[in-house]
PDB file of C-alpha atoms in Angstrom:
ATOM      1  CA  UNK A  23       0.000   0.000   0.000  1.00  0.00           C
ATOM      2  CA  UNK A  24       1.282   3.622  -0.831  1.00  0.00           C
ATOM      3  CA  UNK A  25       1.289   6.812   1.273  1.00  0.00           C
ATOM      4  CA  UNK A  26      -1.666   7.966  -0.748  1.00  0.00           C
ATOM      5  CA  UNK A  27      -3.811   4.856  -0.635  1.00  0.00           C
ATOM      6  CA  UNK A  28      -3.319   4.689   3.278  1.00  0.00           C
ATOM      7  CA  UNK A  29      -3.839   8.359   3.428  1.00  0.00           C
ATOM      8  CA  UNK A  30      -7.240   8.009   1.857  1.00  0.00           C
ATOM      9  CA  UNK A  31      -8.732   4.969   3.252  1.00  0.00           C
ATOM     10  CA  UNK A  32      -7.619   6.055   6.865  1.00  0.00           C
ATOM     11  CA  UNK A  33      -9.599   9.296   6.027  1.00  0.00           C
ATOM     12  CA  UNK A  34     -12.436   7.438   4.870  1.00  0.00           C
ATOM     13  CA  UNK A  35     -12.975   5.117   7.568  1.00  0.00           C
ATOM     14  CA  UNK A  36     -12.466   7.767  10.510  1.00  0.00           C
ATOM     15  CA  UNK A  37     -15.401   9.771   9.221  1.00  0.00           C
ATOM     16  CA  UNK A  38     -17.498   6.973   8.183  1.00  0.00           C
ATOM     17  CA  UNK A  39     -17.303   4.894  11.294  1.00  0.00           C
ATOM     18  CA  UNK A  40     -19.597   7.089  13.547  1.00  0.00           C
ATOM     19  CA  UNK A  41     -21.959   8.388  10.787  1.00  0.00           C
ATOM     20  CA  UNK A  42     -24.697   6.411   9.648  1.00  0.00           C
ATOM     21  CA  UNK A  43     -23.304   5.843   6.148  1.00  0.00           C
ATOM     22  CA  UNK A  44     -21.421   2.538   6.595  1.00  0.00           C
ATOM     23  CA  UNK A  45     -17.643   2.396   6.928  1.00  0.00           C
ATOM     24  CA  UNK A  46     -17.310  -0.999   6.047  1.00  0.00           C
ATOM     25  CA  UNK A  47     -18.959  -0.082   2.718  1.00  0.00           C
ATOM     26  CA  UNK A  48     -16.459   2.587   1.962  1.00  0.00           C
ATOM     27  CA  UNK A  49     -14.100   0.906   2.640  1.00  0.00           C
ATOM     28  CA  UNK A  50     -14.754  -1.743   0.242  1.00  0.00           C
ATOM     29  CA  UNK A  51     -15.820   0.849  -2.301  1.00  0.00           C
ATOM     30  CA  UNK A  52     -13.436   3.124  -2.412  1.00  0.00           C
ATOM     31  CA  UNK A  53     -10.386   1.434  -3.467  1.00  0.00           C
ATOM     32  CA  UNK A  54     -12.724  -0.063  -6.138  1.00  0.00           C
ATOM     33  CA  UNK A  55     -13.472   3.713  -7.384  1.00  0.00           C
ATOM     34  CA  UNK A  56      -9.891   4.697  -7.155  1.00  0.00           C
ATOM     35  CA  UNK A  57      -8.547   1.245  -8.959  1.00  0.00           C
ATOM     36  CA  UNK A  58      -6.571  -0.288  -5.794  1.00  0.00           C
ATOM     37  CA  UNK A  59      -6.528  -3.492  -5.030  1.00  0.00           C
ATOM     38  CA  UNK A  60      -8.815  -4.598  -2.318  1.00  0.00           C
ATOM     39  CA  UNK A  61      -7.053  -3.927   1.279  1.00  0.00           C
ATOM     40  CA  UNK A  62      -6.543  -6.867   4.120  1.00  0.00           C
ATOM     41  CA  UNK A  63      -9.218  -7.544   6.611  1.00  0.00           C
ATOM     42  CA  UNK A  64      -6.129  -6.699   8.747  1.00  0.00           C
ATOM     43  CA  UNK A  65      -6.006  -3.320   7.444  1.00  0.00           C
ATOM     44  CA  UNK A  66      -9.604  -2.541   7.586  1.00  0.00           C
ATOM     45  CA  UNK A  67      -8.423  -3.961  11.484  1.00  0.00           C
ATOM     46  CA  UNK A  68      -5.930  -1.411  12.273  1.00  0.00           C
ATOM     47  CA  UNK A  69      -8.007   1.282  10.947  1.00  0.00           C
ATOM     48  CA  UNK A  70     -11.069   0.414  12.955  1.00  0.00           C
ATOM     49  CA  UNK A  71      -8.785   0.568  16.041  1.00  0.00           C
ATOM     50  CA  UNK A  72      -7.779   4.084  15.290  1.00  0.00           C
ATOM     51  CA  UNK A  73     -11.541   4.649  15.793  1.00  0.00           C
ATOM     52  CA  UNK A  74     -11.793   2.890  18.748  1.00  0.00           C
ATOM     53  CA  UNK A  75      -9.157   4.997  20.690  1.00  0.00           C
ATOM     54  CA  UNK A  76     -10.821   7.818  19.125  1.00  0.00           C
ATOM     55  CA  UNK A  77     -14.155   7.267  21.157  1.00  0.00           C
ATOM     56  CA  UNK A  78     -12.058   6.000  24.110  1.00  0.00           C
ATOM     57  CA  UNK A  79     -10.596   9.027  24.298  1.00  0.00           C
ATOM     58  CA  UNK A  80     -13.758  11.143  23.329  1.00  0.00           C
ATOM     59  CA  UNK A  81     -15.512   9.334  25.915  1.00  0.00           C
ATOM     60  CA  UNK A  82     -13.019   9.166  28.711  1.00  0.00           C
ATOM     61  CA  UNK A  83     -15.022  11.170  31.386  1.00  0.00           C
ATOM     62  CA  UNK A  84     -17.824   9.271  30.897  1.00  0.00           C
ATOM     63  CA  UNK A  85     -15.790   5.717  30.719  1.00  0.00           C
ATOM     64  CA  UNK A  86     -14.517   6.537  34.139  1.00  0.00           C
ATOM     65  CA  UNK A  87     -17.842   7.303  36.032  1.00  0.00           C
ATOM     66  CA  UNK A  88     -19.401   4.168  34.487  1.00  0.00           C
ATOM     67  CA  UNK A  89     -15.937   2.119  35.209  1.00  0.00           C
ATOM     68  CA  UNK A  90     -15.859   3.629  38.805  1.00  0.00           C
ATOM     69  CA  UNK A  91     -20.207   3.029  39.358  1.00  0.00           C
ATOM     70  CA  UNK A  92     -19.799  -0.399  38.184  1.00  0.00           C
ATOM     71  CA  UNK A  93     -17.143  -1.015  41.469  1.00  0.00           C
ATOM     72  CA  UNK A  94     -19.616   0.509  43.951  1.00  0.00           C
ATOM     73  CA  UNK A  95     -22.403  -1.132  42.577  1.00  0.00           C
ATOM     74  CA  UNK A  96     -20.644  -4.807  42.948  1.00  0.00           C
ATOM     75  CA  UNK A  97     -19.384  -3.501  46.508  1.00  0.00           C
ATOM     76  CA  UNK A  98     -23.283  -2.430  47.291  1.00  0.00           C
ATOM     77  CA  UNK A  99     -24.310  -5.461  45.089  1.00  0.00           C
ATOM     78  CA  UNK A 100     -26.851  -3.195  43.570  1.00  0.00           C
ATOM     79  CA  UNK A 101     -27.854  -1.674  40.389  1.00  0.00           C
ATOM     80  CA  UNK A 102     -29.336   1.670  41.303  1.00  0.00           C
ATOM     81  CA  UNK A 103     -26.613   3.839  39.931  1.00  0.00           C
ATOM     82  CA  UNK A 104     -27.580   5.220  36.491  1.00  0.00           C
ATOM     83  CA  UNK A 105     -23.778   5.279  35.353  1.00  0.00           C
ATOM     84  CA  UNK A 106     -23.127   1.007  36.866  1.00  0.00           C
ATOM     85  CA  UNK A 107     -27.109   0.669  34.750  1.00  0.00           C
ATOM     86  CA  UNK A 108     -25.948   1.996  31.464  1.00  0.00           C
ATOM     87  CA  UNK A 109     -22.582  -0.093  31.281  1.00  0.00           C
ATOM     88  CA  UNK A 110     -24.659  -3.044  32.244  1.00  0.00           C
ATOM     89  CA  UNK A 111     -26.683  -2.199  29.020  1.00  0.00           C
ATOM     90  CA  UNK A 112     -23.462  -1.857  27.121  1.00  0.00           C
ATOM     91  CA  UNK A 113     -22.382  -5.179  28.085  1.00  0.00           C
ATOM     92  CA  UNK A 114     -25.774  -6.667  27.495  1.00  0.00           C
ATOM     93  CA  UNK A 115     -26.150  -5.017  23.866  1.00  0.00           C
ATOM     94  CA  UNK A 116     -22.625  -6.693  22.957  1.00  0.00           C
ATOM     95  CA  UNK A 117     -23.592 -10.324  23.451  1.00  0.00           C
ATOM     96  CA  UNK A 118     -25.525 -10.978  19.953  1.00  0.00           C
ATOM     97  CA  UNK A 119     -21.956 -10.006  18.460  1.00  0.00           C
ATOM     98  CA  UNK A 120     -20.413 -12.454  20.964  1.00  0.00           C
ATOM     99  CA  UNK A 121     -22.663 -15.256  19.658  1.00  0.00           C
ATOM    100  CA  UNK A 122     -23.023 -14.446  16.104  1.00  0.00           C
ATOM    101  CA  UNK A 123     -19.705 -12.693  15.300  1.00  0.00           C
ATOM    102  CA  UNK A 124     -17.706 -15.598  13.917  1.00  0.00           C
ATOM    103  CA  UNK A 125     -20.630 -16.856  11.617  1.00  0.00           C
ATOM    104  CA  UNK A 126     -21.421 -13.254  10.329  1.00  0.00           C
ATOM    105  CA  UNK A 127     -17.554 -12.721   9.698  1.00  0.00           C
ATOM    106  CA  UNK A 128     -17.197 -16.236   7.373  1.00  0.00           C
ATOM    107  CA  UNK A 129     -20.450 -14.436   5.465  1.00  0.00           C
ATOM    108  CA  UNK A 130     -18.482 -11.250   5.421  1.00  0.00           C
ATOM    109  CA  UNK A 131     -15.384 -12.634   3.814  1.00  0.00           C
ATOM    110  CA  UNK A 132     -17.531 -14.638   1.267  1.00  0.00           C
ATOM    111  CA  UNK A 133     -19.123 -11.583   0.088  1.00  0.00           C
ATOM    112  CA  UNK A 134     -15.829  -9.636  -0.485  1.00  0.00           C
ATOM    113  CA  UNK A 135     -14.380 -12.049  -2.896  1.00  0.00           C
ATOM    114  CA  UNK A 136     -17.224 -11.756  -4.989  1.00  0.00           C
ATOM    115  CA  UNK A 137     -16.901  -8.393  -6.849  1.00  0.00           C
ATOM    116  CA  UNK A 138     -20.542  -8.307  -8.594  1.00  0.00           C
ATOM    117  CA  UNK A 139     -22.122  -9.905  -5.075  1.00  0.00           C
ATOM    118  CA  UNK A 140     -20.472  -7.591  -2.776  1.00  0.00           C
ATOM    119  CA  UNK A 141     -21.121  -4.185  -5.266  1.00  0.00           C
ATOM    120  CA  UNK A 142     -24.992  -5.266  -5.223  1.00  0.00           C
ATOM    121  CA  UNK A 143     -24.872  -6.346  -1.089  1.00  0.00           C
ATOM    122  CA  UNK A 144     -24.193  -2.992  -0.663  1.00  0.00           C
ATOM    123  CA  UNK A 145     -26.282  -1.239  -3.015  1.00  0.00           C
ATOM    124  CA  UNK A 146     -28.991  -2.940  -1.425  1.00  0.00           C
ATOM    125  CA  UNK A 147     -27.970  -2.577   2.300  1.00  0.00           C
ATOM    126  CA  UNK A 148     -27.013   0.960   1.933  1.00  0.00           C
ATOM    127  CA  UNK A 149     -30.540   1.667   0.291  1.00  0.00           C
ATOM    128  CA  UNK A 150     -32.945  -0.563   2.573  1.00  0.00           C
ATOM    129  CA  UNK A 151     -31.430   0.367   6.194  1.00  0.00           C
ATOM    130  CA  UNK A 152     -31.521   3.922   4.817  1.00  0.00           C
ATOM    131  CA  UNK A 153     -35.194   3.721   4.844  1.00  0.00           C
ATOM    132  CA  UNK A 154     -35.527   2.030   7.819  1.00  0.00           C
ATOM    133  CA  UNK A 155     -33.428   5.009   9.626  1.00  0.00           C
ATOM    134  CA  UNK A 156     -35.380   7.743   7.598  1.00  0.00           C
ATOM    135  CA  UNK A 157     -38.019   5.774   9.353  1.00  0.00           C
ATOM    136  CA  UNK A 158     -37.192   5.847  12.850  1.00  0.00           C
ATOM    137  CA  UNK A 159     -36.398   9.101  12.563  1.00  0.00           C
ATOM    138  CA  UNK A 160     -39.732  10.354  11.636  1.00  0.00           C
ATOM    139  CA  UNK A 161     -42.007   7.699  13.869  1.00  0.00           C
ATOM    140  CA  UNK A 162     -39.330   7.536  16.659  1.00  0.00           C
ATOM    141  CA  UNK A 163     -40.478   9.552  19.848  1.00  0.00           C
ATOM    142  CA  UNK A 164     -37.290  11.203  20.795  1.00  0.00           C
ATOM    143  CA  UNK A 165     -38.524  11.444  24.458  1.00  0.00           C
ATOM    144  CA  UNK A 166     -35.468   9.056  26.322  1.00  0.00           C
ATOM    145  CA  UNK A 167     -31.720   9.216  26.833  1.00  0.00           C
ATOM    146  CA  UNK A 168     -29.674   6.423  26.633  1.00  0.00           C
ATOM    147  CA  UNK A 169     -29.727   5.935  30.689  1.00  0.00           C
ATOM    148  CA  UNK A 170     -32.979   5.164  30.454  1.00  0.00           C
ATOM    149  CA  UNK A 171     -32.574   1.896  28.036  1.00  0.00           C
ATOM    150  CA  UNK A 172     -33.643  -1.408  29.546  1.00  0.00           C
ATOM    151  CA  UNK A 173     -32.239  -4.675  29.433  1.00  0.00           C
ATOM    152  CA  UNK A 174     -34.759  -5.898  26.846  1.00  0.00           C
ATOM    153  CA  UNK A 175     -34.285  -2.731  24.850  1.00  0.00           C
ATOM    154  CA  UNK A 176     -30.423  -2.998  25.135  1.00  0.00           C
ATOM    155  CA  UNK A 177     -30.342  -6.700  23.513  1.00  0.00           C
ATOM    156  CA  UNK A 178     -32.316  -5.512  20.849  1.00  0.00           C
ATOM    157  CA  UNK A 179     -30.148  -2.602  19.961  1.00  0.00           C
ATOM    158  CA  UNK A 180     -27.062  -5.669  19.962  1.00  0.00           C
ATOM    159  CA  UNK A 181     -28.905  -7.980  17.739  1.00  0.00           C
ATOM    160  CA  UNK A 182     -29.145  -4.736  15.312  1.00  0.00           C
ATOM    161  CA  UNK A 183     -25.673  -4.535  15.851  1.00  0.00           C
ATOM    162  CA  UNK A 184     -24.910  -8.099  14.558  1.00  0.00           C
ATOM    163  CA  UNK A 185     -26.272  -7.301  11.427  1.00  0.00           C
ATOM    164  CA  UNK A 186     -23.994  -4.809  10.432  1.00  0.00           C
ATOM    165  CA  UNK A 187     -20.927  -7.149   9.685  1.00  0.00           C
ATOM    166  CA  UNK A 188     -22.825  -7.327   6.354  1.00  0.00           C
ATOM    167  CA  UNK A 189     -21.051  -4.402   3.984  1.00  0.00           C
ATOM    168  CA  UNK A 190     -23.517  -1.271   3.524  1.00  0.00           C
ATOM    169  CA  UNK A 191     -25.495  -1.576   6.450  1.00  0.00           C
ATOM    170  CA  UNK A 192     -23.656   0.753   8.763  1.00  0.00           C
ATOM    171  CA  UNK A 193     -22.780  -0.439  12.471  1.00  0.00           C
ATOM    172  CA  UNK A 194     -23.778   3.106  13.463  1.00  0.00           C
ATOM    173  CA  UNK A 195     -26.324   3.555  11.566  1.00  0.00           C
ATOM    174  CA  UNK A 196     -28.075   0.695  12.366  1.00  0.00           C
ATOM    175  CA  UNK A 197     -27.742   0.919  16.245  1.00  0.00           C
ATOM    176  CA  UNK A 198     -28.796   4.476  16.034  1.00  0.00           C
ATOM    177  CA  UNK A 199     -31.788   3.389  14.148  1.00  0.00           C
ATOM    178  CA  UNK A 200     -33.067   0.645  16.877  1.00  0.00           C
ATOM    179  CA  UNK A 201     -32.484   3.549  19.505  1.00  0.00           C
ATOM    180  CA  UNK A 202     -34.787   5.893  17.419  1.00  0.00           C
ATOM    181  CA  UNK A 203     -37.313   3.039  16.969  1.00  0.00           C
ATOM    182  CA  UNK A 204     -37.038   3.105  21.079  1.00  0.00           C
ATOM    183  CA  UNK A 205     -37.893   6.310  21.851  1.00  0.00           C
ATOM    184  CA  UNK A 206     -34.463   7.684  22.189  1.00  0.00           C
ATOM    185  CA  UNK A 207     -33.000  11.064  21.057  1.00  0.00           C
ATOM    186  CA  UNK A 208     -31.213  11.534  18.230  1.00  0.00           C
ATOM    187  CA  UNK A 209     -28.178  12.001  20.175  1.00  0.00           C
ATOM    188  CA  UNK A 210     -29.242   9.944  23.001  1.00  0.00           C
ATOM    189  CA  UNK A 211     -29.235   7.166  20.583  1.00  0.00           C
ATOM    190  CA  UNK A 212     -25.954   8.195  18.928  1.00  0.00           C
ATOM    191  CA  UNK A 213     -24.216   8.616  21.752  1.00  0.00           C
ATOM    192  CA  UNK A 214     -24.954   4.796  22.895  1.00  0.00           C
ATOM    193  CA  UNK A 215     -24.006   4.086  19.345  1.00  0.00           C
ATOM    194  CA  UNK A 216     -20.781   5.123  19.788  1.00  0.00           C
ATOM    195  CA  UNK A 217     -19.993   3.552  23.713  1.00  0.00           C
ATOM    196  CA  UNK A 218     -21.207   0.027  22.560  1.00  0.00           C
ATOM    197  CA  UNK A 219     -18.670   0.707  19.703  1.00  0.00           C
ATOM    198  CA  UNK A 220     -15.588   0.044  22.152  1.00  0.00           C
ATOM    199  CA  UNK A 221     -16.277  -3.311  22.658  1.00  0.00           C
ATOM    200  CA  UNK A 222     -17.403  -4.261  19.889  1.00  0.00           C
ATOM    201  CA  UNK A 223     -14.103  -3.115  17.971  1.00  0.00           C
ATOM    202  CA  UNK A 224     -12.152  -3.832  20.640  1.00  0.00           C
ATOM    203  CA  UNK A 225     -12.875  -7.514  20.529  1.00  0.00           C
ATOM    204  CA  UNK A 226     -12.956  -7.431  16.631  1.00  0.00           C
ATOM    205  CA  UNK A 227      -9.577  -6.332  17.199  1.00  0.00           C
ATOM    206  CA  UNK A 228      -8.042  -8.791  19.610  1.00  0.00           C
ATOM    207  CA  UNK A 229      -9.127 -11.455  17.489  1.00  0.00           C
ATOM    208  CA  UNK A 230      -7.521 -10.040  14.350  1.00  0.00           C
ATOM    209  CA  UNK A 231      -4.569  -8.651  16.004  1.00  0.00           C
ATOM    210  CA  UNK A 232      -4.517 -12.555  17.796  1.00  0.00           C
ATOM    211  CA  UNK A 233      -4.343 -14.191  14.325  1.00  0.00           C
ATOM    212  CA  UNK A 234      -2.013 -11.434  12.668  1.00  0.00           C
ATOM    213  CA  UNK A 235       0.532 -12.556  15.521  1.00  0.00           C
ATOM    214  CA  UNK A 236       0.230 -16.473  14.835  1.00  0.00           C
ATOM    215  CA  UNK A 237       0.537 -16.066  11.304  1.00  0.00           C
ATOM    216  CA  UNK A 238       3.837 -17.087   9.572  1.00  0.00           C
ATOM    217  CA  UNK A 239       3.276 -14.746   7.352  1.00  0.00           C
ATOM    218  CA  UNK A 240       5.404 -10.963   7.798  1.00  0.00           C
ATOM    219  CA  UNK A 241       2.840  -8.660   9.011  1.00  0.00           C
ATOM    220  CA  UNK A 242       3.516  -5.128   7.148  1.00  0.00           C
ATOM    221  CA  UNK A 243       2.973  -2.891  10.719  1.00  0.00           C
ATOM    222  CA  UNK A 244       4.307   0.385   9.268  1.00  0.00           C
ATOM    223  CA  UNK A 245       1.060   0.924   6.623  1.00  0.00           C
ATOM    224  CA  UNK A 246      -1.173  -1.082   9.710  1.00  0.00           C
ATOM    225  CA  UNK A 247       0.105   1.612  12.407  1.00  0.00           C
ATOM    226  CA  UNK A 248      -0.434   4.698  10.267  1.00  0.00           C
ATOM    227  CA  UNK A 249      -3.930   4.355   8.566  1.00  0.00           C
ATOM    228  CA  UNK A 250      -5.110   3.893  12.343  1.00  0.00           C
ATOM    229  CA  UNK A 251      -3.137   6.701  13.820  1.00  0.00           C
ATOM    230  CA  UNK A 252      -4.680   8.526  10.536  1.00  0.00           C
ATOM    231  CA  UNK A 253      -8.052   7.047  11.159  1.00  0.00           C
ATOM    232  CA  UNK A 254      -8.330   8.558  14.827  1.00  0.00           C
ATOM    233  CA  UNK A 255      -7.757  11.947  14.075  1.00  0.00           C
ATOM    234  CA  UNK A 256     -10.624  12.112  11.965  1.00  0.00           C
ATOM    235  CA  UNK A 257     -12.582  10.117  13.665  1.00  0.00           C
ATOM    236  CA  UNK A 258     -12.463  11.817  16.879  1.00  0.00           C
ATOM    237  CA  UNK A 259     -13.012  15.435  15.044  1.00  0.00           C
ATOM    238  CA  UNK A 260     -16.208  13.245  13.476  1.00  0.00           C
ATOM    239  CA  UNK A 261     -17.422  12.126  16.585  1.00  0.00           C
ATOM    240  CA  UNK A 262     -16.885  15.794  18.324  1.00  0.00           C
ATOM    241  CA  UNK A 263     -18.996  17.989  15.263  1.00  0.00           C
ATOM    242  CA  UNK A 264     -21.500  14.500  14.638  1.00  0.00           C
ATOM    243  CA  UNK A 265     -23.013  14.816  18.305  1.00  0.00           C
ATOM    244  CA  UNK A 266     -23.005  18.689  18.449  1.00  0.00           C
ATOM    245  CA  UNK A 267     -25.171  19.442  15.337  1.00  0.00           C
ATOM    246  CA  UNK A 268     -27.259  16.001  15.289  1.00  0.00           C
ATOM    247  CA  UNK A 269     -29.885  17.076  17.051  1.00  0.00           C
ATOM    248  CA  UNK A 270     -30.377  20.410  14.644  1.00  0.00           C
ATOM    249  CA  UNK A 271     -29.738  18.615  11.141  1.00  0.00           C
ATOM    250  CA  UNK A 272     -31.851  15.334  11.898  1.00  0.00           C
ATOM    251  CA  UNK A 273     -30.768  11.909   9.872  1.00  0.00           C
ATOM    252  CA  UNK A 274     -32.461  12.845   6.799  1.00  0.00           C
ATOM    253  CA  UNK A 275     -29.486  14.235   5.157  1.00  0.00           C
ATOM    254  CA  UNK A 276     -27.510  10.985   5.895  1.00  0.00           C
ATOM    255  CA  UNK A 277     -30.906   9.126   4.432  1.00  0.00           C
ATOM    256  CA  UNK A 278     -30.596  11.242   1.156  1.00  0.00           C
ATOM    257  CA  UNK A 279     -26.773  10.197   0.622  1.00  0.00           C
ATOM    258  CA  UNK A 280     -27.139   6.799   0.927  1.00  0.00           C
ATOM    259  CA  UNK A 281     -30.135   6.654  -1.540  1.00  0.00           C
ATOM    260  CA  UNK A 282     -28.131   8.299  -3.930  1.00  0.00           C
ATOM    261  CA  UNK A 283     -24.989   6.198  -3.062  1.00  0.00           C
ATOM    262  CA  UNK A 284     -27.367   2.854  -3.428  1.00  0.00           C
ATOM    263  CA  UNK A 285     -28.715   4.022  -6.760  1.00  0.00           C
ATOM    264  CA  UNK A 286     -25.317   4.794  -8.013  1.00  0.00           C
ATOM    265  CA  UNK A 287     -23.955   1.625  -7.199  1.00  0.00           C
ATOM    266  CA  UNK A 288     -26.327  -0.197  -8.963  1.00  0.00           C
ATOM    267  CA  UNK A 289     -25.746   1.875 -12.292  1.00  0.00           C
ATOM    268  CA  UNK A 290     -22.387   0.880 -12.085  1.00  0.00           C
ATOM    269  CA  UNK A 291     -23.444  -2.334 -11.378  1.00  0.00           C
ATOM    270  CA  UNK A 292     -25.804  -2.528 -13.895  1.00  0.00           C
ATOM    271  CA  UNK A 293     -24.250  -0.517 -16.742  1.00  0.00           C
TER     272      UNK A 293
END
């Protein structure tokens, strides 16, 4: 991989990851626009970790009340505090991935090699879940915030989640479109979004880094280290402007451009 092609898929996937546009679509389209070949899983790794210490770092304050409530609570062996409540959601909305991760990845690497399957998976994903969050948005009550979530509401938001390994669907954009469907706020919803991210990518990442280790194989770091310092910059200027003006601009623009996106992919397709 050259400077350039790190450069831009870095970019890509830092301000993709937290909108509701799908980063693992990008990421698969863009070197297809641009005429690269198709980057490792272990790439599209290493970039998604960038992200992750961007909303670690975004979300420290917040990480250490719920990291600190969680203690008391096991000391008081209670549940009470709203902080120890909405990490016990967190944990709760990460087992579907747990349980259906490994399947949903063997899917996910089938539908990259195919270069016609993947280019219409996406077309279609990027297209129907834009609906469905143009859809929430507008029938969604907006009356909750994210401390409010129950444990029922919290598993639903995970198996949501699961679905997102599939390319186009948006990990993001799907999560924040169960928490509209909830009764969440916009932001409410985005913000949970974007905690349930960390474990999700950090155990996505664990594994890969795991088998990138055991592999005989040299590992190129340099290129790996990079796009994810790359890919947190962005993402954490994404993350800081996303939450500030949601609430003002609504979903609908996101809706708009990935309709057009969808449509355009299937010309392509098609043509």
């Amino acid at each position: 991989m050259d400077a350039v092609q790190i450069l831009l898929l870095a970019t890509v996937q830092g301000f993709t990851e937290f909108l509701p546009i799908s980063s693992s679509a990008h990421l698969i389209l863009t070197p297809l626009v641009f005429g690269y070949a198709l980057q490792s899983l272990s790439f599209d790794v290493a970039v998604h970790v960038g992200t992750l210490a961007a909303v670690m770092l975004y979300f420290r304050h917040e990480l250490a009340t719920m990291t600190l409530a969680v203690i008391g609570s096991i000391r008081q062996r209670s549940l009470a505090d709203q902080d120890a409540r909405l990490a016990g959601m967190i944990l709760i909305a990460t087992l579907p991935i747990l349980a259906l991760g490994l399947p949903l990845k063997s899917l996910l690497e089938f539908i990259r090699e195919e270069d016609r399957l993947v280019e219409l998976v996406i077309a279609g994903t990027t297209i129907g879940f834009g609906l469905m969050l143009w859809l929430a948005d507008g029938i969604g009550k907006r009356r909750r915030d994210e401390y409010r979530l129950g444990w029922r509401s919290a598993l639903l938001i995970g198996l949501f989640q699961a679905i997102a390994i599939i390319p186009g669907t948006s990990r993001s954009g799907i999560t924040i479109t169960a928490g509209l469907f909830l009764g969440l706020t916009r932001k409410a919803a985005s913000r949970f979004s974007f905690l349930l991210s960390i474990p999700t990518i950090l155990i996505a990442g664990l594994l890969e880094t795991k088998a990138l280790i055991a592999s005989p194989e040299p590992v190129a770091w340099g290129p790996l280290l990079l796009g994810a310092g790359l890919s947190f910059i962005v993402a954490y200027l994404t993350i800081h402007f996303f939450l500030r003006f949601i609430e003002r601009i609504s979903m609908v623009p996101f809706v708009v451009y990935r309709l057009l996106l969808g449509l355009f992919i299937f010309w392509l397709v098609l043509l």
